[in-house]
PDB file of C-alpha atoms and ligand atoms in Angstrom:
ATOM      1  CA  UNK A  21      34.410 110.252-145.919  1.00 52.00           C
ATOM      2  CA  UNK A  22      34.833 106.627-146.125  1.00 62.00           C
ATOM      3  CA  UNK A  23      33.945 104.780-149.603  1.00 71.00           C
ATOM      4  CA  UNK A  24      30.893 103.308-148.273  1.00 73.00           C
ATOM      5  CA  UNK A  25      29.583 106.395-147.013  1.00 65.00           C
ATOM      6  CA  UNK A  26      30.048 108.183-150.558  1.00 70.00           C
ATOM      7  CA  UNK A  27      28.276 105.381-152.315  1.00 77.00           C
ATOM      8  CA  UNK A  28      25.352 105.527-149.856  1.00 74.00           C
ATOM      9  CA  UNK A  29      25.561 109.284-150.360  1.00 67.00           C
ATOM     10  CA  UNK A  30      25.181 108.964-154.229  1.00 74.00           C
ATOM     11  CA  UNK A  31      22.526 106.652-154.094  1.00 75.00           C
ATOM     12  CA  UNK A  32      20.643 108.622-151.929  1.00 67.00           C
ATOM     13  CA  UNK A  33      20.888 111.101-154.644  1.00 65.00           C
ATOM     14  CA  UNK A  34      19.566 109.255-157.216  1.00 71.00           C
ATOM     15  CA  UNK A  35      16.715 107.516-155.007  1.00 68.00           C
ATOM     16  CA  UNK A  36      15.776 111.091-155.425  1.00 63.00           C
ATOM     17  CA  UNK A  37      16.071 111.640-158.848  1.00 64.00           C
ATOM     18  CA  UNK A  38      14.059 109.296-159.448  1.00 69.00           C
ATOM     19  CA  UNK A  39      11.442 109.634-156.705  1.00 72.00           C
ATOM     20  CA  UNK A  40       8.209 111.550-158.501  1.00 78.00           C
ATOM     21  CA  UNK A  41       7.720 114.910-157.267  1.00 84.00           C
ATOM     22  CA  UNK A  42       5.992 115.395-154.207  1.00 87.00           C
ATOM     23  CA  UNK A  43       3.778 117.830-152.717  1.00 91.00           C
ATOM     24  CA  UNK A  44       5.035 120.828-150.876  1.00 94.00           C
ATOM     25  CA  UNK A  45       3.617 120.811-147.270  1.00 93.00           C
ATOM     26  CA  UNK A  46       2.898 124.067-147.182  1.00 95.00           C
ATOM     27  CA  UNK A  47       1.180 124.799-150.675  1.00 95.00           C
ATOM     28  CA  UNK A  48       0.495 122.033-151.711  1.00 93.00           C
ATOM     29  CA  UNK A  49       2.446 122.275-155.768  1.00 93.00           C
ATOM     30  CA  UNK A  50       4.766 119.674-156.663  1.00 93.00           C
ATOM     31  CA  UNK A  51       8.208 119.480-156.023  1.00 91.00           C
ATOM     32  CA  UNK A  52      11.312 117.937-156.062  1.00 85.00           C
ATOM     33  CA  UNK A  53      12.908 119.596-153.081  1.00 85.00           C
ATOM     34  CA  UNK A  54      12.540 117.630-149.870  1.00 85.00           C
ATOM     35  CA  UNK A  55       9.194 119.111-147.430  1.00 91.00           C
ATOM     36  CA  UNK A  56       8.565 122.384-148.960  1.00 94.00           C
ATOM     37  CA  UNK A  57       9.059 123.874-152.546  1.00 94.00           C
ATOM     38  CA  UNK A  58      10.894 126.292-153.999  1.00 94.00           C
ATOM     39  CA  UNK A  59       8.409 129.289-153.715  1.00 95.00           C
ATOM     40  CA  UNK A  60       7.875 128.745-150.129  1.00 96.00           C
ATOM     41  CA  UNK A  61      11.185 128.084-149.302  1.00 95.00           C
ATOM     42  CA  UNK A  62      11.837 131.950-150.204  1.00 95.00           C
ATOM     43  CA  UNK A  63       8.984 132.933-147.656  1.00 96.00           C
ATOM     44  CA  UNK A  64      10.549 131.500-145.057  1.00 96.00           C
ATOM     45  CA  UNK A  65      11.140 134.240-142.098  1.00 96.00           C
ATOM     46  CA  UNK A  66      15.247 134.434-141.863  1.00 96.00           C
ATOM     47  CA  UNK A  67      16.646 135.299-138.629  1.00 95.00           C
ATOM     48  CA  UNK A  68      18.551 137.995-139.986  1.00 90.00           C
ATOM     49  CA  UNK A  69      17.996 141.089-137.638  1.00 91.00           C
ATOM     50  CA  UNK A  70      21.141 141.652-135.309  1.00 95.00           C
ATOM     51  CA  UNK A  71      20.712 139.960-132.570  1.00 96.00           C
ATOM     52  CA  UNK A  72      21.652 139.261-129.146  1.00 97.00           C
ATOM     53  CA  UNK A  73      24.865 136.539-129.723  1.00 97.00           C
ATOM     54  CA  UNK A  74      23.517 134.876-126.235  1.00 98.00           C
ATOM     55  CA  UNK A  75      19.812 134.415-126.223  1.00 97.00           C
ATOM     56  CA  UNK A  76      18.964 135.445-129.787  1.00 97.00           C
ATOM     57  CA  UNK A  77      16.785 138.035-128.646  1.00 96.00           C
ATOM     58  CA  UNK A  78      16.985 141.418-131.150  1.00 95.00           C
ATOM     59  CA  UNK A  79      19.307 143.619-129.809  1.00 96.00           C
ATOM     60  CA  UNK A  80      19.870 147.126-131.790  1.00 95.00           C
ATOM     61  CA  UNK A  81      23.554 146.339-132.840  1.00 96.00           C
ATOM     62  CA  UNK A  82      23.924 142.762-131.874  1.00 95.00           C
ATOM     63  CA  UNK A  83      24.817 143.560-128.475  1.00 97.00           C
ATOM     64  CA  UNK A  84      24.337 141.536-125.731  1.00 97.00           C
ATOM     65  CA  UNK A  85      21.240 142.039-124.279  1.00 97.00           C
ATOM     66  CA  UNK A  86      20.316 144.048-120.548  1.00 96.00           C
ATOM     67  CA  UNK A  87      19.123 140.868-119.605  1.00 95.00           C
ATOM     68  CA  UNK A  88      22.378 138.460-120.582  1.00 97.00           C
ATOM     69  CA  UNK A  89      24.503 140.917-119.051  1.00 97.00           C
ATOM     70  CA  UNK A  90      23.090 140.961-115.586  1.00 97.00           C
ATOM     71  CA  UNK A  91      22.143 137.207-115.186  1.00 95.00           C
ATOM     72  CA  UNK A  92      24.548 135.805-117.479  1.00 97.00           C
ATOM     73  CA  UNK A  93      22.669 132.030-118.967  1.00 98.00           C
ATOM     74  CA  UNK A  94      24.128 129.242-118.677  1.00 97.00           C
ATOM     75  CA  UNK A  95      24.819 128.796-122.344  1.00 98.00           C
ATOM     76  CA  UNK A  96      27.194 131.046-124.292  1.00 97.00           C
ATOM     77  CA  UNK A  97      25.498 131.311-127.639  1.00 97.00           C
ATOM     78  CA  UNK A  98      22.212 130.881-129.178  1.00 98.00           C
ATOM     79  CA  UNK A  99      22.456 130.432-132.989  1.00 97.00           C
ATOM     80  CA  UNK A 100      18.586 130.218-134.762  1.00 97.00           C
ATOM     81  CA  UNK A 101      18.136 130.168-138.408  1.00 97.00           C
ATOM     82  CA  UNK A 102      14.590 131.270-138.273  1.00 97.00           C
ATOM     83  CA  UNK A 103      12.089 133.261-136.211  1.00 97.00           C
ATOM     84  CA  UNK A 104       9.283 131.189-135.451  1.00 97.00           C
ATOM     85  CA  UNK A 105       6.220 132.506-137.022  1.00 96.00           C
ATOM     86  CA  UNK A 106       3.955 132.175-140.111  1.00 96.00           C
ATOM     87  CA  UNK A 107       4.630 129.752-142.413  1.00 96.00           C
ATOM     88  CA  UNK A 108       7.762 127.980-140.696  1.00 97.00           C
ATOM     89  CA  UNK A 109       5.358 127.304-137.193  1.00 97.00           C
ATOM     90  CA  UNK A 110       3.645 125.074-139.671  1.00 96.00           C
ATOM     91  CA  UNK A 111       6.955 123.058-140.917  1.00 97.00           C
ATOM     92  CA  UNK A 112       8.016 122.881-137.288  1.00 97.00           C
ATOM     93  CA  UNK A 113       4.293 121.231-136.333  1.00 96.00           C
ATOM     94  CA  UNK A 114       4.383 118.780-139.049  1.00 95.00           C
ATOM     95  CA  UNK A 115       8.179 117.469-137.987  1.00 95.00           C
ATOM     96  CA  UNK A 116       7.381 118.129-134.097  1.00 94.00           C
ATOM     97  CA  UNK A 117       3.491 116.284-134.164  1.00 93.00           C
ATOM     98  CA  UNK A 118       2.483 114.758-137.637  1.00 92.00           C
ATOM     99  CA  UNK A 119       5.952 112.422-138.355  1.00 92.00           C
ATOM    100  CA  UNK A 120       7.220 114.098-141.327  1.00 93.00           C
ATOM    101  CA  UNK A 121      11.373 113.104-140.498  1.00 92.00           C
ATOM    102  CA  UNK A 122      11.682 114.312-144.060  1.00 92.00           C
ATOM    103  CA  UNK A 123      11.603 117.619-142.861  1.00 95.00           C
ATOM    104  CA  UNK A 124      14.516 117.018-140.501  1.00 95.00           C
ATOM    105  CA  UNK A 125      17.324 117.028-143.063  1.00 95.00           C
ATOM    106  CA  UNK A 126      16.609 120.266-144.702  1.00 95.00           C
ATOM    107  CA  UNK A 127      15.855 121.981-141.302  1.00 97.00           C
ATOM    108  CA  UNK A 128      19.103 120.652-140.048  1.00 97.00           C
ATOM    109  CA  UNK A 129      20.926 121.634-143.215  1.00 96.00           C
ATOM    110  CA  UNK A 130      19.470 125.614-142.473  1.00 96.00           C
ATOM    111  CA  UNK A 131      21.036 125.509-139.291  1.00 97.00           C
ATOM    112  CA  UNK A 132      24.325 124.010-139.945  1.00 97.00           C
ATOM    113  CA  UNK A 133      24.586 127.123-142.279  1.00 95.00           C
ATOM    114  CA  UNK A 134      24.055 128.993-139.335  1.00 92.00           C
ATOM    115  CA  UNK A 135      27.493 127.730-137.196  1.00 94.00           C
ATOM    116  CA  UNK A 136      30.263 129.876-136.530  1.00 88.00           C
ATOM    117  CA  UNK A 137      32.193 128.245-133.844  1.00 94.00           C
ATOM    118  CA  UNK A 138      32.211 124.082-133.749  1.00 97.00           C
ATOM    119  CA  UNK A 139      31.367 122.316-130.821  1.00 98.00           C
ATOM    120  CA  UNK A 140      33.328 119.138-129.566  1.00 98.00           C
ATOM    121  CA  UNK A 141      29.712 116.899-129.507  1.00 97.00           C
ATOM    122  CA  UNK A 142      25.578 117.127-129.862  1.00 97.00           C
ATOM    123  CA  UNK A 143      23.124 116.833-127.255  1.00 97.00           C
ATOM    124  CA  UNK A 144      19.553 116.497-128.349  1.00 97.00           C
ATOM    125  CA  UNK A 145      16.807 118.415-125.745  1.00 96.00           C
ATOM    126  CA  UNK A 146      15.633 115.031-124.175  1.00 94.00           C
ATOM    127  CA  UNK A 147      12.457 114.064-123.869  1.00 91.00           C
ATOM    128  CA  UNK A 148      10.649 112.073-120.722  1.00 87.00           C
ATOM    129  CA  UNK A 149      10.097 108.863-121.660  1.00 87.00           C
ATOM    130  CA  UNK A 150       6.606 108.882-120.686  1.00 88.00           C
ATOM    131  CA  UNK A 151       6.529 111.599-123.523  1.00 88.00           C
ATOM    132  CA  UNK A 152       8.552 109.863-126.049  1.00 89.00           C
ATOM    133  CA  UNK A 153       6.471 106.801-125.471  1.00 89.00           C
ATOM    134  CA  UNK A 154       3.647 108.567-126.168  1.00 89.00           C
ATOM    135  CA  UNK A 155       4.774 110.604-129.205  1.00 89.00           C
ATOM    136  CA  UNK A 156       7.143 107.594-130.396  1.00 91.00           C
ATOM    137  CA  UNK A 157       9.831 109.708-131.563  1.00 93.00           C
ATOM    138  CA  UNK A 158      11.688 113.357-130.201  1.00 95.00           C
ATOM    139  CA  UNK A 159      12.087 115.799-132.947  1.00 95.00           C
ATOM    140  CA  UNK A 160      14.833 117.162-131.368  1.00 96.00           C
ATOM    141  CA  UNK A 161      17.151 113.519-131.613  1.00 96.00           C
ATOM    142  CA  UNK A 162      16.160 114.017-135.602  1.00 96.00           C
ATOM    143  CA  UNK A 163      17.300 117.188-136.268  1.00 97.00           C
ATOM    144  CA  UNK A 164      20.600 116.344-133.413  1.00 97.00           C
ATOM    145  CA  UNK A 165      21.261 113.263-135.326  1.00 96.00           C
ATOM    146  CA  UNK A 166      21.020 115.053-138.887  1.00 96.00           C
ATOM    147  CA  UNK A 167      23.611 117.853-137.986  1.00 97.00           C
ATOM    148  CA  UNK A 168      26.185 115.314-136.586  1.00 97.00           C
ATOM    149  CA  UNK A 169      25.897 113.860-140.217  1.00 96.00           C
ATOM    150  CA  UNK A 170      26.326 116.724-141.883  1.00 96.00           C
ATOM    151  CA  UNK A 171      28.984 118.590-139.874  1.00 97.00           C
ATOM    152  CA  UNK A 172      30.869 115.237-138.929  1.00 96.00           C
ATOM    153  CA  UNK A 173      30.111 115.465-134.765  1.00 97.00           C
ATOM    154  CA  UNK A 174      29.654 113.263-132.564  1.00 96.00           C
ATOM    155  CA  UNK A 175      26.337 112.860-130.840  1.00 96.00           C
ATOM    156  CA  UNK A 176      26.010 111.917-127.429  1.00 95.00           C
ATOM    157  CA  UNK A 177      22.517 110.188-127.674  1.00 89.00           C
ATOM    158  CA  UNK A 178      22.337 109.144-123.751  1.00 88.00           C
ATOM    159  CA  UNK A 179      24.232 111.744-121.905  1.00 89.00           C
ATOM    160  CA  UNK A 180      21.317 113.518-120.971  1.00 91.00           C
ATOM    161  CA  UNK A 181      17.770 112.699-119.419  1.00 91.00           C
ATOM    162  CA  UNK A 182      14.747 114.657-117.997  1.00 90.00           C
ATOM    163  CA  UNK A 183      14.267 112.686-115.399  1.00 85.00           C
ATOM    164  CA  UNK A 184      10.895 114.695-114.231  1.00 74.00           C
ATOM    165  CA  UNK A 185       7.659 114.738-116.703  1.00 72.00           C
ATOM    166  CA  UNK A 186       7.536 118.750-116.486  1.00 66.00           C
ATOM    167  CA  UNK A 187       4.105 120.455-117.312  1.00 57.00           C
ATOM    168  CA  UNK A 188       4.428 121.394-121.289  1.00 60.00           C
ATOM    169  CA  UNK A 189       6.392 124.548-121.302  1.00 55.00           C
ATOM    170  CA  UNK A 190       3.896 126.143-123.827  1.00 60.00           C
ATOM    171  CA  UNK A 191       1.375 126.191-121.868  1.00 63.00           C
ATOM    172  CA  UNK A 192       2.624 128.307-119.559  1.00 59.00           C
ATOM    173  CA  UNK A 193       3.795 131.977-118.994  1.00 66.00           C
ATOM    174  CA  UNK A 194       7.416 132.757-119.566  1.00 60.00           C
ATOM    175  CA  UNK A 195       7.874 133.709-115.992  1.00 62.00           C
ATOM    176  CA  UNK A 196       6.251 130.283-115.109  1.00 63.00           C
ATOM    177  CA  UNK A 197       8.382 128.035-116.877  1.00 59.00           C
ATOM    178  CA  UNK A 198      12.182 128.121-114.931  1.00 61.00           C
ATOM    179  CA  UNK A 199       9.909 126.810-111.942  1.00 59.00           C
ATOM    180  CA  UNK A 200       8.685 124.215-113.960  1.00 61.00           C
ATOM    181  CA  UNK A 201      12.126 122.746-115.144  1.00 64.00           C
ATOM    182  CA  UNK A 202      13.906 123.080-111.831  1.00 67.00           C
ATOM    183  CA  UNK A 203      15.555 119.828-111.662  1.00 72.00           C
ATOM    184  CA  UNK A 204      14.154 118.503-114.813  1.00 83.00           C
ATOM    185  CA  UNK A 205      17.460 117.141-116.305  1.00 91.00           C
ATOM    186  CA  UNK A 206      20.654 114.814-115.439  1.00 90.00           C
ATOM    187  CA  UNK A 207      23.694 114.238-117.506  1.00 91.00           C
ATOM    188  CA  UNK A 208      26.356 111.919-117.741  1.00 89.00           C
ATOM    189  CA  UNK A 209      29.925 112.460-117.205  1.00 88.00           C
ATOM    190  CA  UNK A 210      30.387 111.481-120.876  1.00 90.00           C
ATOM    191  CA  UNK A 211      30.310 115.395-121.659  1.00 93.00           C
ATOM    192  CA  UNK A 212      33.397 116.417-119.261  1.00 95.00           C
ATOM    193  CA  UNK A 213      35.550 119.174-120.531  1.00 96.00           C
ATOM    194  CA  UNK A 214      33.957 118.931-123.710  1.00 97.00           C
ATOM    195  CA  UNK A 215      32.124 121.990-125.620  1.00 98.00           C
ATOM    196  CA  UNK A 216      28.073 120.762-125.959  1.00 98.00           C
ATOM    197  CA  UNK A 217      25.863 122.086-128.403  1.00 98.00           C
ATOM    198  CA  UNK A 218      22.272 121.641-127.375  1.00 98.00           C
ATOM    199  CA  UNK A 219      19.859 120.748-130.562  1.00 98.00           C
ATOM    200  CA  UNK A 220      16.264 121.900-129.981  1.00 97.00           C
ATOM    201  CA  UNK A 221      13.519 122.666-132.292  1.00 97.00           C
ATOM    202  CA  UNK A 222      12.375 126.394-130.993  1.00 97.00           C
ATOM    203  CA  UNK A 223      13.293 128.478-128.166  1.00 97.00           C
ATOM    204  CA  UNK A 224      10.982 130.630-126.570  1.00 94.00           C
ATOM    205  CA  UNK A 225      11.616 131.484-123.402  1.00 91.00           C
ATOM    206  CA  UNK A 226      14.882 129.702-123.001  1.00 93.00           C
ATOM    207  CA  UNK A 227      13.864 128.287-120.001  1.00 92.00           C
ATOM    208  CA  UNK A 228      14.719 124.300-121.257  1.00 92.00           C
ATOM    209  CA  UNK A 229      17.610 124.865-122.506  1.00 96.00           C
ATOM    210  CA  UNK A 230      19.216 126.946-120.018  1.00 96.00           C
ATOM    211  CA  UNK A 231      18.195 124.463-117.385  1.00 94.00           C
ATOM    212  CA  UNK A 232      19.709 121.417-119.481  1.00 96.00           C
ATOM    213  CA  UNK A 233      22.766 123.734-119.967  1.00 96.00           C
ATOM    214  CA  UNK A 234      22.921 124.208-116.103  1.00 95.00           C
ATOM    215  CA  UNK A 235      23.032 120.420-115.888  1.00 95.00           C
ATOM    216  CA  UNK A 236      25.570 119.948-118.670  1.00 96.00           C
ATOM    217  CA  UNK A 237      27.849 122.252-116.839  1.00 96.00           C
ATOM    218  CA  UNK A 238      27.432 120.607-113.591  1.00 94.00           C
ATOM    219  CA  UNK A 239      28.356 117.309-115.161  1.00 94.00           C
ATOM    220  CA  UNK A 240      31.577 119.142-116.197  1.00 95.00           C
ATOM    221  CA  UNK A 241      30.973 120.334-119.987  1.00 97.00           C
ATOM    222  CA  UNK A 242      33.218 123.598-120.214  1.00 97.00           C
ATOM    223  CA  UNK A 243      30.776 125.774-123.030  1.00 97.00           C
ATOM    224  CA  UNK A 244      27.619 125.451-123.783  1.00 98.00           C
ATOM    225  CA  UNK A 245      25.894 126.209-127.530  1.00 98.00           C
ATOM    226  CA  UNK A 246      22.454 126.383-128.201  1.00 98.00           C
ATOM    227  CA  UNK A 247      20.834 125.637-131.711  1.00 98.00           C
ATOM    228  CA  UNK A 248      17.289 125.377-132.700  1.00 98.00           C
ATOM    229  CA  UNK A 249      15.505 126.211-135.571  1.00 98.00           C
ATOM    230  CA  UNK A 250      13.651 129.033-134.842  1.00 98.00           C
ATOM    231  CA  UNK A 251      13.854 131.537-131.814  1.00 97.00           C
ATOM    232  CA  UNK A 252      10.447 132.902-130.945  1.00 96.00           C
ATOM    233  CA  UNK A 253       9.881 136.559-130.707  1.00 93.00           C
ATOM    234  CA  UNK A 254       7.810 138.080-127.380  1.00 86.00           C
ATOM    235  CA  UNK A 255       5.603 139.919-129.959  1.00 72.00           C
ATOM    236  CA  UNK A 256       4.780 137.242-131.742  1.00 48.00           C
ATOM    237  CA  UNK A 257       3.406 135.419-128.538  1.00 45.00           C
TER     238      UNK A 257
HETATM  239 ZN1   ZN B 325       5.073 125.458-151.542  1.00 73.73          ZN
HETATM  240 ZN1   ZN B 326      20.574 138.059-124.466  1.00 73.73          ZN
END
């Protein structure tokens, strides 16, 4: 780390220190820690049932799944600190709708903790511009852009575009949304022969990301990672 970066680092710190306590977004108590405090912090729902190593779906003895095995993704590994349900969904909506970046730093930081195999560069899930002009910011580049900080990566910010203004994946059925993204992405050669981990806030039917990993390949990127914060469940549709 270069001098400059350790002093910004410390006074960072101290900015903190000195900062009052602030409300947790979930409970509303004061705290010190950044978004949420230390109580709710320990509610938080893990992802630490075995699992799938592909598409993060539960798997008895973290095997790969029936479905992995016979129509292998495009991505080799999925790695989710969370499951996406009660009271995370809420800490996901306030970073994802209501422009609270503060929540991108520890998010990132729980799924940094989460890497077991390093990637050679960071993709963030794109956004249409039509989108991002609308919203004024993608979640994703926040939490992409955090994680190359902390794990020292480099992030490819333009290598990858949606270049069609898909139908919002949530608001369709699982089955409905590879039809939906067919097409939706382009990358850059900038990604050749290099190992890409995709940063994305949730996955749910892993739709997005496989297609963007589809692209990513074509463009010549050898392995493909996946990490979001939270993988959501089909119960907990
Ligand atoms: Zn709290
Ligand atoms: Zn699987």
């Amino acid at each position: 780390m270069s001098i400059l970066n350790q002093i910004f680092l410390n006074i960072c710190l101290i900015i903190r220190q000195i900062l009052p306590p602030q409300p947790c977004l979930l409970c509303g108590s004061a705290t010190t820690r950044q978004g949420w405090c230390a109580a709710c912090h320990a509610t938080l729902p893990a992802y630490s049932a075995s699992k799938c190593p592909v598409c993060a779906l539960p798997t008895p003895h973290g095997e790969t799944c029936g479905r992995c095995q016979q129509q292998p993704p495009h991505f080799s590994r999925t790695c989710a600190a969370y499951v996406y349900s009660f009271p995370l969904d809420k800490l996901i909506l306030a970073l994802k709708f209501r422009a609270q970046f503060q929540l991108a730093r520890p998010l990132a930081e729980a799924m940094a903790q989460q890497i077991q195999r390093m990637p050679d560069c960071l993709v963030a899930m794109p956004l249409h511009p039509h989108r991002l002009r609308v919203r004024g910011y993608n979640q994703s580049q926040l939490l992409a852009r955090e994680l190359a900080r902390q794990l020292r990566l480099p992030l490819f910010s333009s290598a990858c575009m949606r270049t069609r203004n898909t139908s919002t994946q949530s608001t369709l059925k699982w089955k409905d949304r590879n039809r939906n993204l067919r097409d939706a992405f382009s990358c850059s050669a900038a990604i050749s022969g290099k190992h890409v981990a995709i940063v994305d806030d949730v996955m749910t039917s892993g739709s997005s990301v496989n297609e963007l990993a589809k692209s990513l390949r074509a463009a010549g990127a050898t392995e493909v990672s996946v990490w979001v914060i939270a993988r959501t469940l089909p119960d907990d549709r």
